[in-house]
Coordinates of C-alpha atoms in Angstrom, one line a residue:
X1 CA 25.6 21.9 84.2
X2 CA 24.5 24.7 81.9
X3 CA 26.2 23.9 78.6
X4 CA 23.7 26.1 76.6
X5 CA 24.9 29.2 78.5
X6 CA 28.4 28.5 77.2
X7 CA 27.0 28.6 73.6
X8 CA 25.6 32.1 72.9
X9 CA 23.7 31.2 69.7
X10 CA 20.3 33.0 69.1
X11 CA 18.5 29.7 68.1
X12 CA 16.8 27.0 70.2
X13 CA 19.5 24.6 71.3
X14 CA 19.3 21.5 73.3
X15 CA 21.8 18.9 74.5
X16 CA 21.5 15.2 74.9
X17 CA 23.7 12.4 76.1
X18 CA 24.6 9.3 74.1
X19 CA 21.1 7.8 74.9
X20 CA 19.4 10.8 73.2
X21 CA 18.1 11.9 76.6
X22 CA 17.8 15.7 77.1
X23 CA 20.2 17.1 79.6
X24 CA 20.0 20.8 78.9
X25 CA 18.3 23.4 76.6
X26 CA 18.3 27.2 76.3
X27 CA 15.6 29.8 76.7
X28 CA 14.8 30.1 73.0
X29 CA 12.7 26.9 73.2
X30 CA 10.0 28.9 75.0
X31 CA 9.4 30.9 71.8
X32 CA 8.4 27.9 69.6
X33 CA 5.2 25.9 69.6
X34 CA 6.5 22.7 71.1
X35 CA 5.4 20.9 74.3
X36 CA 7.2 21.9 77.5
X37 CA 10.7 20.4 77.5
X38 CA 11.8 18.5 80.5
X39 CA 15.3 17.2 81.3
X40 CA 15.7 13.5 81.4
X41 CA 13.2 12.7 78.6
X42 CA 14.1 11.3 75.2
X43 CA 14.2 14.0 72.5
X44 CA 12.0 12.0 70.1
X45 CA 9.0 12.3 72.5
X46 CA 8.6 15.9 71.6
X47 CA 8.0 15.4 67.9
X48 CA 5.4 13.5 65.8
X49 CA 8.0 12.3 63.3
X50 CA 11.8 12.1 63.7
X51 CA 13.6 11.4 60.4
X52 CA 17.4 11.1 60.2
X53 CA 19.0 12.6 57.2
X54 CA 22.8 12.6 56.8
X55 CA 24.2 15.0 59.5
X56 CA 20.8 16.4 60.5
X57 CA 17.3 15.4 61.3
X58 CA 13.9 16.4 60.0
X59 CA 11.3 16.6 62.8
X60 CA 7.5 17.2 62.5
X61 CA 5.2 18.6 65.0
X62 CA 1.6 19.3 64.1
X63 CA 1.8 21.2 60.7
X64 CA 5.3 22.5 61.4
X65 CA 8.6 21.1 60.1
X66 CA 11.9 21.6 61.9
X67 CA 15.5 21.0 60.8
X68 CA 17.8 19.8 63.6
X69 CA 21.5 20.3 62.9
X70 CA 23.6 18.2 65.2
X71 CA 27.2 18.0 66.3
X72 CA 29.0 16.0 69.0
X73 CA 31.6 16.9 71.5
X74 CA 33.4 15.4 74.5
X75 CA 32.6 16.8 77.9
X76 CA 33.5 15.9 81.5
X77 CA 30.6 13.4 81.8
X78 CA 31.4 11.8 78.3
X79 CA 30.0 12.2 74.8
X80 CA 27.2 14.7 74.2
X81 CA 25.1 15.8 71.2
X82 CA 24.2 19.4 70.5
X83 CA 21.1 20.1 68.3
X84 CA 20.3 23.5 66.8
X85 CA 16.6 23.8 65.9
X86 CA 15.8 25.6 62.7
X87 CA 12.6 26.2 60.7
X88 CA 12.5 23.3 58.2
X89 CA 9.5 24.3 56.0
X90 CA 11.6 25.9 53.3
X91 CA 14.1 23.0 53.3
X92 CA 11.4 20.3 53.1
X93 CA 9.7 22.2 50.2
X94 CA 13.1 22.3 48.4
X95 CA 13.5 18.5 48.9
X96 CA 10.0 18.0 47.3
X97 CA 11.0 20.1 44.4
X98 CA 14.3 18.3 44.0
X99 CA 12.4 15.0 43.9
X100 CA 10.0 16.4 41.3
X101 CA 12.8 17.7 39.1
X102 CA 14.5 14.3 39.4
X103 CA 11.3 12.6 38.2
X104 CA 11.1 15.0 35.3
X105 CA 14.7 14.5 34.4
X106 CA 14.2 10.7 34.3
X107 CA 11.1 11.1 32.1
X108 CA 13.0 13.4 29.8
X109 CA 15.9 11.0 29.6
X110 CA 13.5 8.2 28.8
X111 CA 11.8 10.2 26.0
X112 CA 15.2 11.1 24.5
X113 CA 16.5 7.6 24.8
X114 CA 13.3 6.0 23.3
X115 CA 13.4 8.3 20.2
X116 CA 14.1 6.6 16.9
X117 CA 15.9 9.8 15.8
X118 CA 19.3 10.7 17.2
X119 CA 19.5 13.4 19.8
X120 CA 22.7 15.5 20.3
X121 CA 22.9 18.2 23.0
X122 CA 25.8 20.6 23.5
X123 CA 26.5 23.6 25.7
X124 CA 27.0 27.2 24.3
X125 CA 30.6 26.4 23.4
X126 CA 29.7 23.3 21.4
X127 CA 30.9 20.7 24.0
X128 CA 28.8 17.5 24.0
X129 CA 26.6 17.1 27.1
X130 CA 24.2 14.3 26.1
X131 CA 23.4 11.9 23.3
X132 CA 21.0 9.0 23.0
X133 CA 21.7 5.5 21.8
X134 CA 20.1 6.1 18.4
X135 CA 23.3 8.0 17.6
X136 CA 25.1 4.7 17.5
X137 CA 22.8 3.1 15.0
X138 CA 23.0 6.2 12.7
X139 CA 26.8 6.9 12.9
X140 CA 28.1 3.5 14.0
X141 CA 30.1 5.2 16.8
X142 CA 29.5 4.4 20.5
X143 CA 27.6 7.2 22.3
X144 CA 30.3 7.4 25.0
X145 CA 32.8 8.7 22.4
X146 CA 30.8 11.9 22.0
X147 CA 30.4 12.9 25.6
X148 CA 32.6 15.7 26.7
X149 CA 34.1 16.3 23.2
X150 CA 33.8 19.6 21.4
X151 CA 32.2 19.8 18.0
X152 CA 35.3 21.2 16.5
X153 CA 37.3 18.2 17.6
X154 CA 34.7 15.8 16.1
X155 CA 35.0 17.7 12.8
X156 CA 38.8 17.5 12.8
X157 CA 38.6 13.7 13.4
X158 CA 36.1 13.3 10.5
X159 CA 33.3 12.0 12.7
X160 CA 31.1 14.9 11.5
X161 CA 31.3 16.3 8.0
X162 CA 29.3 19.4 8.8
X163 CA 28.3 20.9 12.1
X164 CA 24.7 22.1 12.6
X165 CA 25.6 23.1 16.1
X166 CA 28.2 25.7 15.0
X167 CA 25.7 27.1 12.4
X168 CA 23.1 27.5 15.2
X169 CA 25.7 29.3 17.4
X170 CA 26.8 31.6 14.5
X171 CA 23.3 32.5 13.2
X172 CA 21.5 32.4 16.6
X173 CA 18.5 30.5 15.0
X174 CA 17.3 27.0 14.2
X175 CA 19.2 25.4 11.2
X176 CA 18.3 22.3 9.1
X177 CA 20.7 20.6 6.7
X178 CA 20.7 17.3 4.8
X179 CA 24.1 15.5 4.5
X180 CA 25.8 12.2 4.4
X181 CA 27.8 11.0 7.4
X182 CA 31.0 9.0 7.2
X183 CA 29.0 5.8 6.7
X184 CA 27.5 7.5 3.5
X185 CA 24.1 7.4 5.2
X186 CA 21.9 10.3 4.2
X187 CA 20.7 12.2 7.3
X188 CA 18.7 15.3 8.0
X189 CA 19.9 17.4 11.0
X190 CA 17.9 20.1 12.7
X191 CA 19.6 22.2 15.4
X192 CA 17.5 24.3 17.7
X193 CA 18.9 26.8 20.3
X194 CA 17.8 26.9 23.9
X195 CA 18.1 30.4 25.5
X196 CA 18.6 31.4 29.1
X197 CA 16.9 34.3 30.9
X198 CA 19.2 36.8 29.3
X199 CA 18.3 35.7 25.8
X200 CA 21.7 34.0 25.2
X201 CA 22.1 30.6 23.8
X202 CA 22.6 28.2 26.7
X203 CA 22.4 24.8 24.8
X204 CA 21.9 23.5 21.3
X205 CA 19.7 20.4 20.7
X206 CA 20.2 18.7 17.4
X207 CA 17.8 16.1 16.0
X208 CA 19.3 13.6 13.6
X209 CA 17.0 11.7 11.3
X210 CA 18.1 8.8 9.1
X211 CA 16.7 9.5 5.6
X212 CA 17.9 6.3 4.0
X213 CA 15.0 4.2 5.2
X214 CA 12.5 7.0 4.5
X215 CA 13.9 7.2 0.9
X216 CA 13.6 3.4 0.6
X217 CA 10.0 3.6 1.7
X218 CA 9.4 6.4 -0.7
X219 CA 10.8 4.3 -3.6
X220 CA 8.7 1.3 -2.5
X221 CA 5.6 3.5 -2.3
X222 CA 6.4 4.8 -5.8
X223 CA 6.7 1.3 -7.2
X224 CA 3.4 0.3 -5.6
X225 CA 1.8 3.4 -7.0
X226 CA 3.2 2.6 -10.5
X227 CA 1.9 -0.9 -10.2
X228 CA -1.5 0.3 -9.0
X229 CA -1.6 2.7 -12.0
X230 CA -0.7 -0.3 -14.3
X231 CA -3.5 -2.4 -12.8
X232 CA -6.0 0.4 -13.2
X233 CA -4.8 0.8 -16.8
X234 CA -5.2 -2.9 -17.5
X235 CA -8.6 -2.9 -15.8
X236 CA -9.8 -0.1 -18.0
X237 CA -8.8 -2.1 -21.1
X238 CA -10.6 -5.2 -19.7
X239 CA -13.7 -3.1 -19.1
X240 CA -13.6 -1.8 -22.7
X241 CA -13.1 -5.3 -24.1
X242 CA -16.1 -6.6 -22.1
X243 CA -18.3 -3.8 -23.3
X244 CA -18.2 -2.2 -19.9
X245 CA -16.7 1.0 -21.1
X246 CA -18.6 3.7 -19.0
X247 CA -18.8 6.0 -22.0
X248 CA -20.4 3.4 -24.3
X249 CA -24.1 2.9 -24.0
X250 CA -25.4 0.7 -26.7
X251 CA -28.5 -1.7 -26.9
X252 CA -29.3 -1.7 -30.6
X253 CA -28.1 -4.6 -32.8
X254 CA -26.6 -2.1 -35.3
X255 CA -24.4 -0.5 -32.7
X256 CA -23.3 -3.8 -31.1
X257 CA -22.1 -5.0 -34.5
X258 CA -20.4 -1.7 -35.2
X259 CA -18.4 -1.8 -31.9
X260 CA -17.5 -5.4 -32.5
X261 CA -16.0 -4.4 -35.8
X262 CA -14.2 -1.6 -34.0
X263 CA -12.6 -4.0 -31.6
X264 CA -11.4 -6.2 -34.5
X265 CA -9.8 -3.1 -36.0
X266 CA -8.2 -2.0 -32.7
X267 CA -4.7 -3.5 -33.2
X268 CA -4.2 -2.9 -36.9
X269 CA -2.7 0.3 -38.1
X270 CA -5.1 0.9 -41.0
X271 CA -6.6 4.4 -41.1
X272 CA -10.2 4.5 -40.1
X273 CA -12.7 7.0 -41.5
X274 CA -15.7 7.4 -39.1
X275 CA -18.7 8.8 -40.9
X276 CA -22.0 9.9 -39.5
X277 CA -24.2 12.9 -38.8
X278 CA -23.4 15.5 -36.2
X279 CA -23.6 14.2 -32.7
X280 CA -23.9 10.5 -33.4
X281 CA -20.9 9.7 -31.2
X282 CA -17.9 9.6 -33.6
X283 CA -15.6 10.7 -30.8
X284 CA -17.0 8.0 -28.4
X285 CA -16.2 5.3 -31.0
X286 CA -12.7 6.7 -31.4
X287 CA -12.0 6.7 -27.7
X288 CA -13.3 3.2 -27.4
X289 CA -11.1 2.1 -30.3
X290 CA -8.1 3.6 -28.6
X291 CA -8.8 2.1 -25.2
X292 CA -9.0 -1.4 -26.5
X293 CA -5.9 -1.1 -28.7
X294 CA -2.3 -1.9 -27.7
X295 CA -1.4 1.8 -28.3
X296 CA -3.3 2.6 -25.2
X297 CA -0.1 1.4 -23.3
X298 CA 2.4 3.3 -25.5
X299 CA 0.9 6.7 -26.5
X300 CA -1.9 9.2 -26.0
X301 CA -5.1 10.0 -27.9
X302 CA -4.8 13.5 -29.3
X303 CA -7.9 15.1 -30.7
X304 CA -7.8 17.9 -33.3
X305 CA -11.0 19.6 -34.5
X306 CA -10.0 20.7 -38.0
X307 CA -13.0 23.0 -38.2
X308 CA -12.4 24.8 -34.9
X309 CA -8.8 26.0 -35.5
X310 CA -8.2 29.0 -37.8
X311 CA -6.7 27.8 -41.1
X312 CA -3.6 30.0 -40.7
X313 CA -2.8 28.3 -37.4
X314 CA -3.9 24.8 -38.2
X315 CA -0.6 23.8 -39.9
X316 CA 1.5 24.8 -36.9
X317 CA -0.9 23.0 -34.6
X318 CA -0.7 19.8 -36.6
X319 CA 3.0 19.7 -37.5
X320 CA 4.6 22.1 -34.9
X321 CA 7.0 24.9 -35.6
X322 CA 10.7 25.8 -35.1
X323 CA 12.1 28.8 -33.2
X324 CA 11.4 32.0 -35.1
X325 CA 9.2 30.3 -37.7
X326 CA 6.8 33.3 -37.6
X327 CA 6.0 36.4 -35.6
X328 CA 5.1 35.5 -32.0
X329 CA 6.5 32.0 -32.2
X330 CA 8.1 30.5 -29.0
X331 CA 11.9 30.8 -28.9
X332 CA 12.1 27.1 -28.2
X333 CA 9.7 26.0 -30.9
X334 CA 6.7 23.8 -30.3
X335 CA 5.8 20.2 -31.1
X336 CA 2.7 19.6 -33.1
X337 CA -0.2 17.2 -32.6
X338 CA 1.5 14.5 -34.6
X339 CA 4.5 14.5 -32.4
X340 CA 2.4 14.5 -29.2
X341 CA 0.4 11.5 -30.6
X342 CA 3.6 9.5 -31.4
X343 CA 2.9 5.8 -30.7
X344 CA -0.7 6.7 -30.0
X345 CA -3.8 7.9 -31.8
X346 CA -4.5 11.2 -33.6
X347 CA -8.2 11.9 -34.1
X348 CA -8.8 14.3 -36.9
X349 CA -12.4 15.4 -36.4
X350 CA -14.2 17.3 -39.2
X351 CA -11.4 16.3 -41.6
X352 CA -13.4 17.7 -44.4
X353 CA -12.6 21.2 -43.2
X354 CA -8.8 20.8 -44.0
X355 CA -7.6 23.3 -46.6
X356 CA -6.2 21.8 -49.8
X357 CA -2.5 22.8 -49.0
X358 CA -2.7 21.0 -45.7
X359 CA -4.3 17.9 -47.3
X360 CA -1.0 17.5 -49.2
X361 CA 1.1 17.5 -46.0
X362 CA -1.4 15.1 -44.3
X363 CA -1.1 12.7 -47.3
X364 CA 2.7 12.7 -46.9
X365 CA 2.4 11.8 -43.2
X366 CA 0.1 9.0 -44.0
X367 CA 2.3 7.6 -46.7
X368 CA 5.8 8.3 -45.4
X369 CA 5.2 8.4 -41.7
X370 CA 7.3 11.7 -41.6
X371 CA 6.6 15.2 -40.5
X372 CA 8.4 18.5 -41.0
X373 CA 7.8 21.4 -38.6
X374 CA 6.9 24.8 -39.9
X375 CA 10.1 26.8 -40.5
X376 CA 12.2 23.7 -40.1
X377 CA 14.4 21.6 -42.4
X378 CA 14.7 18.4 -40.5
X379 CA 12.4 15.5 -41.1
X380 CA 11.1 13.5 -38.1
X381 CA 9.6 10.1 -38.2
X382 CA 6.3 9.5 -36.3
X383 CA 4.4 6.4 -35.5
X384 CA 0.8 7.6 -35.4
X385 CA -2.5 5.8 -35.9
X386 CA -4.8 8.3 -37.6
X387 CA -8.6 8.2 -37.1
X388 CA -10.5 10.7 -39.2
X389 CA -14.1 11.7 -38.9
X390 CA -16.6 13.8 -40.8
X391 CA -20.2 14.5 -41.3
X392 CA -19.7 15.6 -44.9
X393 CA -19.9 13.6 -48.1
X394 CA -16.2 13.5 -49.0
X395 CA -16.8 11.7 -52.3
X396 CA -19.0 14.5 -53.4
X397 CA -16.4 17.0 -52.2
X398 CA -13.8 15.2 -54.4
X399 CA -16.1 15.6 -57.4
X400 CA -16.4 19.3 -56.6
X401 CA -12.6 19.7 -56.3
X402 CA -12.8 20.6 -52.6
X403 CA -11.0 17.5 -51.4
X404 CA -8.1 15.6 -52.8
X405 CA -9.0 12.3 -54.4
X406 CA -5.7 10.6 -53.4
X407 CA -6.2 11.7 -49.7
X408 CA -9.8 10.5 -49.9
X409 CA -8.7 7.0 -50.8
X410 CA -5.9 7.1 -48.3
X411 CA -8.4 7.9 -45.5
X412 CA -11.1 5.6 -46.9
X413 CA -9.2 2.4 -46.1
X414 CA -11.7 1.3 -43.5
X415 CA -14.8 3.4 -43.5
X416 CA -17.1 3.0 -40.4
X417 CA -20.5 4.6 -40.6
X418 CA -22.4 5.4 -37.4
X419 CA -26.2 5.3 -37.9
X420 CA -28.2 8.3 -36.7
X421 CA -30.2 7.9 -33.5
X422 CA -33.6 7.7 -35.3
X423 CA -32.3 4.5 -37.0
X424 CA -31.3 2.8 -33.7
X425 CA -34.2 3.7 -31.4
X426 CA -33.3 0.8 -29.0
X427 CA -30.4 3.0 -27.8
X428 CA -32.5 6.0 -27.0
X429 CA -34.0 5.1 -23.6
X430 CA -30.8 3.5 -22.3
X431 CA -29.0 6.7 -23.2
X432 CA -31.7 8.8 -21.5
X433 CA -31.2 6.7 -18.3
X434 CA -27.4 7.1 -18.6
X435 CA -27.6 10.9 -18.9
X436 CA -30.2 11.0 -16.1
X437 CA -28.0 9.0 -13.7
X438 CA -24.9 11.0 -14.8
X439 CA -26.6 14.4 -14.1
X440 CA -28.2 13.3 -10.9
X441 CA -24.7 12.4 -9.6
X442 CA -23.0 15.4 -11.1
X443 CA -25.4 18.0 -9.7
X444 CA -26.4 16.0 -6.6
X445 CA -30.1 16.0 -7.4
X446 CA -32.8 13.3 -7.8
X447 CA -34.8 13.7 -11.0
X448 CA -36.8 11.2 -13.0
X449 CA -38.9 11.1 -16.2
X450 CA -42.5 10.0 -16.4
X451 CA -43.8 7.5 -19.0
X452 CA -45.1 10.1 -21.5
X453 CA -41.8 11.9 -21.6
X454 CA -39.9 8.7 -22.2
X455 CA -42.3 7.9 -25.0
X456 CA -41.5 11.3 -26.5
X457 CA -37.8 10.6 -26.3
X458 CA -38.3 7.3 -28.0
X459 CA -40.5 8.7 -30.9
X460 CA -38.6 11.9 -31.6
X461 CA -36.2 11.8 -34.6
X462 CA -33.3 13.7 -33.0
X463 CA -31.7 15.6 -35.8
X464 CA -28.8 16.4 -33.5
X465 CA -28.6 12.8 -32.4
X466 CA -26.9 11.8 -29.1
X467 CA -25.5 15.3 -28.5
X468 CA -28.9 16.8 -28.8
X469 CA -30.5 14.2 -26.6
X470 CA -27.8 14.7 -23.9
X471 CA -28.2 18.5 -24.0
X472 CA -32.0 18.3 -23.7
X473 CA -31.9 15.9 -20.8
X474 CA -29.4 18.1 -18.9
X475 CA -31.4 21.2 -19.8
X476 CA -34.7 19.7 -18.4
X477 CA -33.0 18.5 -15.2
X478 CA -31.5 21.9 -14.5
X479 CA -34.4 24.2 -15.4
X480 CA -37.5 22.3 -14.2
X481 CA -38.0 22.6 -10.4
X482 CA -40.0 19.4 -9.9
X483 CA -38.4 16.0 -9.4
X484 CA -40.6 14.2 -11.9
X485 CA -40.4 15.7 -15.3
X486 CA -43.3 15.4 -17.8
X487 CA -44.3 16.2 -21.3
X488 CA -45.5 19.6 -20.3
X489 CA -41.9 20.5 -19.2
X490 CA -40.6 20.2 -22.7
X491 CA -39.6 23.4 -24.5
X492 CA -42.2 24.6 -27.0
X493 CA -40.2 23.7 -30.1
X494 CA -40.1 20.1 -29.0
X495 CA -43.7 19.9 -28.0
X496 CA -44.8 21.2 -31.4
X497 CA -42.7 18.6 -33.1
X498 CA -44.4 15.6 -31.4
X499 CA -46.7 13.5 -33.6
X500 CA -50.3 13.2 -32.5
X501 CA -50.3 9.4 -32.5
X502 CA -47.2 7.4 -31.6
X503 CA -48.3 4.1 -33.0
X504 CA -49.3 5.8 -36.3
X505 CA -45.8 7.1 -36.6
X506 CA -44.3 3.7 -36.0
X507 CA -46.7 2.2 -38.6
X508 CA -45.6 4.7 -41.2
X509 CA -41.9 4.0 -40.4
X510 CA -42.5 0.2 -40.6
X511 CA -44.2 0.5 -43.9
X512 CA -41.4 2.6 -45.4
X513 CA -38.8 0.1 -44.3
X514 CA -40.8 -2.6 -46.1
X515 CA -41.0 -0.6 -49.3
X516 CA -44.8 -0.2 -49.2
X517 CA -45.4 3.2 -47.8
X518 CA -48.9 3.5 -49.2
X519 CA -50.1 0.0 -48.5
X520 CA -53.2 -0.2 -46.3
X521 CA -52.7 -2.6 -43.4
X522 CA -55.4 -4.7 -41.7
X523 CA -56.8 -3.8 -38.3
X524 CA -55.1 -6.9 -36.8
X525 CA -51.8 -5.9 -38.2
X526 CA -52.1 -2.3 -36.9
X527 CA -53.1 -3.6 -33.4
X528 CA -50.1 -5.9 -33.3
X529 CA -47.8 -3.1 -34.3
X530 CA -49.2 -0.9 -31.6
X531 CA -49.1 -3.8 -29.1
X532 CA -45.4 -4.4 -30.0
X533 CA -44.7 -0.7 -29.6
X534 CA -46.2 -0.5 -26.1
X535 CA -44.5 -3.7 -24.9
X536 CA -41.1 -2.5 -26.2
X537 CA -41.5 0.8 -24.3
X538 CA -42.6 -1.0 -21.1
X539 CA -39.8 -3.5 -21.2
X540 CA -37.3 -0.6 -21.2
X541 CA -39.0 1.2 -18.3
X542 CA -39.9 -1.5 -15.7
X543 CA -37.8 -4.0 -13.8
X544 CA -40.0 -7.1 -13.8
X545 CA -42.8 -8.7 -16.0
X546 CA -45.1 -8.3 -12.9
X547 CA -44.6 -4.5 -13.0
X548 CA -45.3 -4.5 -16.8
X549 CA -48.5 -6.5 -16.3
X550 CA -49.7 -4.2 -13.5
X551 CA -48.9 -1.1 -15.6
X552 CA -50.7 -2.5 -18.7
X553 CA -53.6 -4.0 -16.8
X554 CA -53.1 -7.6 -17.7
X555 CA -51.6 -10.8 -16.3
X556 CA -47.9 -11.6 -16.0
X557 CA -48.3 -14.8 -18.0
X558 CA -49.8 -12.8 -20.9
X559 CA -46.8 -10.4 -20.8
X560 CA -44.3 -13.3 -20.9
X561 CA -46.2 -14.8 -23.9
X562 CA -46.4 -11.5 -25.8
X563 CA -42.7 -10.7 -25.2
X564 CA -41.8 -14.1 -26.6
X565 CA -44.2 -13.7 -29.5
X566 CA -42.7 -10.4 -30.7
X567 CA -39.2 -11.5 -29.7
X568 CA -38.7 -8.5 -27.5
X569 CA -35.4 -8.6 -25.6
X570 CA -35.8 -6.7 -22.3
X571 CA -33.1 -4.2 -21.5
X572 CA -33.4 -3.9 -17.7
X573 CA -36.2 -6.4 -17.1
X574 CA -35.9 -9.5 -14.9
X575 CA -38.0 -12.2 -16.6
X576 CA -40.0 -13.4 -13.6

């Protein structure tokens, strides 16, 4: 029987019976790398693997893969199977790629499904292909409802209020819109086109994000931030009340008493007149007064330097102006400093520089609590706490006709006089250390002052007071290259001003304070004065009494006894 001769097909063909035993094969089998076929043997003996797959088989021999397409037919001897042997390498590769694509599709589906945002995918005609379950949470409509439906149909039914997909198809680009859906939930939709090889839109992928929760989180964050600002605000007030204000550095008894008075004046609306030489810290006292007052919560501290603003502009700066009040004025007008300081503090520095015509307007504000803008007719009420400051003798200016007497008494309700630095020497070295630390931090350097330079700072009279001291410290730290600064680093004008003997200068100062400048003191008294001077300086420089004793060449017990004798209160010294 030669069935293969009756099948003129140019491929290797073999025939088996129902028991899969070979009964015939054609000549093409001689052209492939398989062992010699013999009739009467099972077909599976000729392959390393034999894998059934639907209507065909995949067979492996060495590194080769074969595809066997089979069919059955009835012949004289019964049922037979005909196998056509084909090269299966390409087919097996395709199977592997299909499995890999199937894996990628499952991963992509899992990613889309796990997204908290909604995903909506359509074809190039706007027909829905795929959505994830998040769409149900956002829209309240089952996901199955969308599948197979066109965007236009969903718009007609009111499911969608606006279609990002249609916009993408019209514009041929990504589109983002923010809208509310039929549940009145605010959402952000971003549609992105997917192009085919010809550059045409094949699909549109839309991401739908629920903004309601994000908005709620933003509101909660805003509330927390406001609460945090409130806590910081209250903390600043507590710091000020506890004399922890970072801007206030005081050690002398005079200044401690002065700031205690200021805190008692904080929550009364009386006008305060701050007196003192240039640079003594009038603005520091004013800021402290503002920070410990209740107005710190309701208004701002506005500072006006009456001597720094041209007199022809000072009125408009203080009281504001209306539209068209003068050439160059803003069309919308401008509020003045009094309006900006409403429910807060207005600090009038160098108030003695106010021209007489403005003194009249200031007096009216203090008496009537009303202002009138330049070029305006309306009167506006203001609630302002006025703090005035000057380094001039206003009483003498009144006598000379340079300052209004009624305004003087209106400002002079609560006068506060800040003593010059030479009269509160206990503040000098703490201030030096404060400016030293501040500049080291500001300029990222590490400078220090030796003992002789600190003694100079303590003894110098500082005609420019705290401002002069701060400027000199900064100047030395920036211009001297060495890390430890000494007397020789002082500018010439300061070195010439130094007295030859520190304790003699102190002796002279003490005698003057006692009203006996020409009285001759005993040697014992002079020694005690010098001893007290040295101990005072040392107590401000060293951390412990042991360090003071080592520096002065004596015992720690002696230092403790001497400090107690002269009633020296250490500033940064630990009494051990």
